[in-house]
Amino acid sequence: MKVALALGSGGARGYAHIGVIDELQARGHQIVGVAGSSMGALVGGMLAAGKLDEFSEWAQALDQRAVLKLVDLTLHAAGVLRAEKVVDAVRDILGSVLIEDLDVPFTAVATDLVAGTSAWLDRGQIADAIRASIAIPGIIAPHELDRRLLGDGGILDPTPTAPLAVLAADLTIAVDLSGLEPVDGDPLPQFSGLRVADRSIDIAQAALARHTLAAYPPDLLIEVPRTVCGTLEFHRAEEVIAVGREIAITALDAEQC
């Protein structure tokens, strides 16, 4: 089938998108368009540019020390990270590619921090669009592009299905990274300050995703539990990709597709 993909935000949990895509392609489905927010934009952009395998290999080679080397701390920007080292690595993989020249239609969703609206980036340098979409509030500094100050797409549209409405697809699939798991009655967890912020963003994005998905419902929703890994655990690519593929197998088998 021809499949349109909406890939959600969720930091390192976005590696699960790779597993979902691997399973779709293994079943012979053709991905005819992709929209993504934050990490979903990064993975979706790599897919649209034909560089996903290369990105996957790079990500799975990252250990905790390598991730720390990519951290670009700053005390002078509107975020504790500039993310330029990460973006340099992304540019090394992608090269100088325009979105409008891609074989697969791609939209990176960001947030216009001045206008307070979603920004759909479907033209221009793909690396710039990804950089804007991954600007996690308070962590990665916003990105100035085309006289707009842009932040993380997950602020307003964590799982962007609306940009896919114009595509001629047999099946629209949304991959949401804020899935809930049932409370098991264990003692209350102990949260550090960073974990409280991380958890708060997860809860807000889960609520936003429910609203946006209700407005533009996909044919199939694949939910990745937010407990799969922490938002910033970018050294766990291999295991999170595997989890994404297993979840995709279950969801696709249930729909017989």
Short mmCIF file of C-alpha atoms in Angstrom, two decimals:
data_model
loop_
_atom_site.label_atom_id
_atom_site.label_comp_id
_atom_site.label_asym_id
_atom_site.label_seq_id
_atom_site.Cartn_x
_atom_site.Cartn_y
_atom_site.Cartn_z
CA MET A 1 0.00 0.00 0.00
CA LYS A 2 0.90 3.65 -0.36
CA VAL A 3 1.45 4.96 3.16
CA ALA A 4 1.59 8.52 4.53
CA LEU A 5 3.40 8.82 7.87
CA ALA A 6 3.03 11.29 10.72
CA LEU A 7 5.98 10.93 13.08
CA GLY A 8 5.57 12.37 16.56
CA SER A 9 7.86 14.22 18.93
CA GLY A 10 9.37 12.66 22.04
CA GLY A 11 13.15 13.05 22.05
CA ALA A 12 15.10 9.80 22.10
CA ARG A 13 11.86 7.79 21.89
CA GLY A 14 11.84 8.97 18.28
CA TYR A 15 14.28 6.18 17.47
CA ALA A 16 11.18 3.96 17.58
CA HIS A 17 10.11 5.61 14.31
CA ILE A 18 13.01 3.86 12.61
CA GLY A 19 11.72 0.47 13.75
CA VAL A 20 8.22 1.28 12.50
CA ILE A 21 9.58 2.35 9.11
CA ASP A 22 11.76 -0.75 8.87
CA GLU A 23 8.71 -2.96 9.39
CA LEU A 24 6.57 -1.05 6.88
CA GLN A 25 9.26 -1.38 4.23
CA ALA A 26 9.84 -5.04 5.06
CA ARG A 27 6.16 -5.64 4.26
CA GLY A 28 6.55 -3.96 0.90
CA HIS A 29 4.58 -0.79 1.65
CA GLN A 30 5.57 2.38 -0.21
CA ILE A 31 5.93 5.53 1.90
CA VAL A 32 4.61 8.38 -0.25
CA GLY A 33 4.86 11.25 2.22
CA VAL A 34 5.97 12.07 5.74
CA ALA A 35 5.40 14.85 8.26
CA GLY A 36 7.22 15.05 11.55
CA SER A 37 7.65 17.08 14.70
CA SER A 38 10.94 17.32 16.57
CA MET A 39 12.63 13.89 16.52
CA GLY A 40 9.90 12.82 14.11
CA ALA A 41 11.09 15.55 11.75
CA LEU A 42 14.68 14.34 12.04
CA VAL A 43 13.82 10.72 11.29
CA GLY A 44 11.27 11.70 8.63
CA GLY A 45 13.74 14.00 6.92
CA MET A 46 16.34 11.25 6.80
CA LEU A 47 13.75 8.90 5.32
CA ALA A 48 12.61 11.38 2.67
CA ALA A 49 16.23 12.07 1.70
CA GLY A 50 17.08 8.38 1.40
CA LYS A 51 19.56 8.58 4.28
CA LEU A 52 17.71 6.73 7.03
CA ASP A 53 19.96 3.66 7.01
CA GLU A 54 23.04 5.85 7.34
CA PHE A 55 21.45 7.84 10.18
CA SER A 56 20.36 4.64 11.93
CA GLU A 57 23.89 3.25 11.84
CA TRP A 58 25.28 6.55 13.20
CA ALA A 59 22.71 6.68 16.01
CA GLN A 60 23.27 3.07 17.07
CA ALA A 61 27.00 3.73 17.35
CA LEU A 62 26.43 6.47 19.95
CA ASP A 63 27.27 5.59 23.53
CA GLN A 64 26.88 7.92 26.51
CA ARG A 65 30.32 9.41 26.01
CA ALA A 66 29.65 10.13 22.32
CA VAL A 67 26.33 11.79 23.20
CA LEU A 68 28.09 14.01 25.75
CA LYS A 69 30.58 15.07 23.08
CA LEU A 70 27.66 16.30 20.97
CA VAL A 71 26.37 18.48 23.82
CA ASP A 72 27.00 22.14 23.02
CA LEU A 73 26.39 23.96 26.31
CA THR A 74 25.69 27.68 26.36
CA LEU A 75 24.69 30.24 28.98
CA HIS A 76 23.87 32.95 26.47
CA ALA A 77 21.10 31.49 24.35
CA ALA A 78 17.43 30.76 25.04
CA GLY A 79 18.27 27.16 25.89
CA VAL A 80 21.09 25.29 27.58
CA LEU A 81 22.15 23.66 24.29
CA ARG A 82 22.89 25.23 20.92
CA ALA A 83 22.63 21.85 19.16
CA GLU A 84 25.06 22.96 16.48
CA LYS A 85 27.24 19.85 16.85
CA VAL A 86 24.19 17.65 16.38
CA VAL A 87 23.08 19.69 13.36
CA ASP A 88 26.60 19.46 11.91
CA ALA A 89 26.35 15.66 12.14
CA VAL A 90 22.92 15.81 10.47
CA ARG A 91 24.31 17.99 7.67
CA ASP A 92 27.20 15.57 7.18
CA ILE A 93 24.70 12.79 6.54
CA LEU A 94 22.18 14.79 4.49
CA GLY A 95 24.44 17.11 2.55
CA SER A 96 22.99 20.26 0.99
CA VAL A 97 19.49 19.13 0.06
CA LEU A 98 16.34 21.17 -0.58
CA ILE A 99 13.03 19.78 0.65
CA GLU A 100 11.37 20.55 -2.67
CA ASP A 101 13.92 18.33 -4.46
CA LEU A 102 13.20 15.22 -2.37
CA ASP A 103 11.59 12.20 -4.01
CA VAL A 104 9.29 11.77 -0.99
CA PRO A 105 7.18 14.80 0.06
CA PHE A 106 8.28 15.97 3.51
CA THR A 107 7.04 18.55 6.01
CA ALA A 108 8.89 19.44 9.20
CA VAL A 109 6.55 20.99 11.74
CA ALA A 110 7.93 23.69 14.02
CA THR A 111 6.35 26.37 16.22
CA ASP A 112 6.51 30.10 15.47
CA LEU A 113 7.35 31.40 18.94
CA VAL A 114 6.35 34.98 18.11
CA ALA A 115 3.08 34.32 16.29
CA GLY A 116 2.17 31.38 18.53
CA THR A 117 1.24 29.17 15.57
CA SER A 118 2.49 25.98 13.95
CA ALA A 119 4.93 26.44 11.08
CA TRP A 120 4.95 23.90 8.27
CA LEU A 121 8.40 23.81 6.67
CA ASP A 122 8.14 22.17 3.24
CA ARG A 123 10.69 24.20 1.27
CA GLY A 124 14.32 25.21 1.69
CA GLN A 125 17.28 23.42 3.24
CA ILE A 126 16.12 20.25 4.95
CA ALA A 127 18.76 20.58 7.69
CA ASP A 128 17.45 24.05 8.60
CA ALA A 129 13.88 22.71 8.83
CA ILE A 130 15.01 19.87 11.09
CA ARG A 131 17.05 22.25 13.27
CA ALA A 132 13.97 24.42 13.83
CA SER A 133 11.71 21.47 14.62
CA ILE A 134 14.01 19.93 17.26
CA ALA A 135 14.38 23.04 19.43
CA ILE A 136 13.06 21.52 22.69
CA PRO A 137 11.79 24.35 24.93
CA GLY A 138 14.37 25.45 27.49
CA ILE A 139 16.87 22.82 26.34
CA ILE A 140 17.77 23.56 22.70
CA ALA A 141 17.86 27.20 21.65
CA PRO A 142 15.24 28.34 19.08
CA HIS A 143 16.24 28.71 15.44
CA GLU A 144 15.79 31.85 13.36
CA LEU A 145 14.63 31.02 9.83
CA ASP A 146 13.01 33.27 7.21
CA ARG A 147 12.58 36.09 9.77
CA ARG A 148 10.75 33.76 12.15
CA LEU A 149 11.88 32.49 15.55
CA LEU A 150 11.07 28.78 15.50
CA GLY A 151 10.91 26.20 18.26
CA ASP A 152 10.03 22.55 18.70
CA GLY A 153 7.11 21.30 16.62
CA GLY A 154 5.83 19.32 19.59
CA ILE A 155 4.86 22.51 21.43
CA LEU A 156 1.63 22.75 19.42
CA ASP A 157 1.52 19.68 17.17
CA PRO A 158 3.23 16.62 18.67
CA THR A 159 1.91 14.17 16.05
CA PRO A 160 1.30 16.15 12.84
CA THR A 161 -1.30 14.44 10.67
CA ALA A 162 -2.75 17.60 9.06
CA PRO A 163 0.07 18.09 6.50
CA LEU A 164 -0.68 14.61 5.11
CA ALA A 165 -4.26 15.44 4.11
CA VAL A 166 -3.26 16.44 0.57
CA LEU A 167 -1.38 13.21 -0.17
CA ALA A 168 -2.82 10.40 -2.29
CA ALA A 169 -2.23 7.55 0.14
CA ASP A 170 -4.03 4.27 0.76
CA LEU A 171 -3.25 4.42 4.47
CA THR A 172 -2.32 7.23 6.86
CA ILE A 173 -0.34 6.08 9.89
CA ALA A 174 0.49 8.24 12.90
CA VAL A 175 3.22 7.18 15.31
CA ASP A 176 2.61 8.79 18.69
CA LEU A 177 5.45 8.71 21.23
CA SER A 178 3.36 9.67 24.25
CA GLY A 179 1.43 6.45 24.77
CA LEU A 180 0.25 5.73 28.31
CA GLU A 181 0.86 2.57 30.29
CA PRO A 182 -1.51 1.46 33.05
CA VAL A 183 -0.67 2.36 36.64
CA ASP A 184 0.47 -0.84 38.34
CA GLY A 185 0.07 0.12 41.97
CA ASP A 186 3.81 0.32 42.68
CA PRO A 187 5.07 3.00 45.10
CA LEU A 188 5.20 6.53 43.73
CA PRO A 189 8.40 7.18 41.74
CA GLN A 190 11.01 9.63 42.95
CA PHE A 191 11.51 12.49 40.49
CA SER A 192 14.54 14.74 40.16
CA GLY A 193 14.07 18.29 38.91
CA LEU A 194 15.00 17.32 35.35
CA ARG A 195 12.73 14.29 35.45
CA VAL A 196 9.82 16.46 36.63
CA ALA A 197 10.34 18.77 33.63
CA ASP A 198 10.65 15.78 31.30
CA ARG A 199 7.49 14.19 32.69
CA SER A 200 5.58 17.48 32.49
CA ILE A 201 6.43 17.88 28.80
CA ASP A 202 5.35 14.28 28.16
CA ILE A 203 1.96 14.83 29.80
CA ALA A 204 1.34 18.09 27.93
CA GLN A 205 2.29 16.54 24.60
CA ALA A 206 0.06 13.53 25.20
CA ALA A 207 -2.91 15.84 25.77
CA LEU A 208 -2.09 17.93 22.69
CA ALA A 209 -1.68 14.82 20.55
CA ARG A 210 -5.16 13.62 21.49
CA HIS A 211 -6.65 16.90 20.27
CA THR A 212 -4.73 17.10 17.00
CA LEU A 213 -5.36 13.45 16.17
CA ALA A 214 -9.06 13.95 16.79
CA ALA A 215 -9.08 16.78 14.24
CA TYR A 216 -7.18 14.79 11.58
CA PRO A 217 -7.57 11.13 12.56
CA PRO A 218 -5.18 8.66 10.93
CA ASP A 219 -6.29 5.31 9.57
CA LEU A 220 -3.93 3.64 12.03
CA LEU A 221 -2.44 5.01 15.24
CA ILE A 222 0.70 3.31 16.54
CA GLU A 223 1.41 4.29 20.14
CA VAL A 224 4.87 4.01 21.65
CA PRO A 225 4.77 4.15 25.48
CA ARG A 226 6.57 7.15 26.90
CA THR A 227 8.25 4.79 29.40
CA VAL A 228 10.34 3.21 26.62
CA CYS A 229 13.19 5.58 27.41
CA GLY A 230 13.88 9.08 28.71
CA THR A 231 13.59 12.05 26.39
CA LEU A 232 17.36 12.65 26.43
CA GLU A 233 18.61 9.03 26.44
CA PHE A 234 20.03 9.24 22.93
CA HIS A 235 22.53 6.44 23.61
CA ARG A 236 19.77 3.80 23.55
CA ALA A 237 19.04 3.79 19.81
CA GLU A 238 19.45 0.06 19.17
CA GLU A 239 16.99 -1.09 21.83
CA VAL A 240 14.42 1.65 21.09
CA ILE A 241 14.49 0.87 17.35
CA ALA A 242 13.80 -2.77 18.23
CA VAL A 243 10.89 -1.78 20.47
CA GLY A 244 9.44 0.36 17.67
CA ARG A 245 9.56 -2.54 15.25
CA GLU A 246 7.88 -4.92 17.70
CA ILE A 247 5.09 -2.41 18.37
CA ALA A 248 4.65 -1.91 14.62
CA ILE A 249 4.42 -5.67 14.03
CA THR A 250 1.64 -5.96 16.60
CA ALA A 251 -0.28 -2.95 15.25
CA LEU A 252 0.04 -3.89 11.58
CA ASP A 253 -0.85 -7.53 12.19
CA ALA A 254 -3.97 -6.41 14.07
CA GLU A 255 -5.04 -4.36 11.03
CA GLN A 256 -3.93 -7.07 8.58
CA CYS A 257 -1.69 -4.68 6.66
#
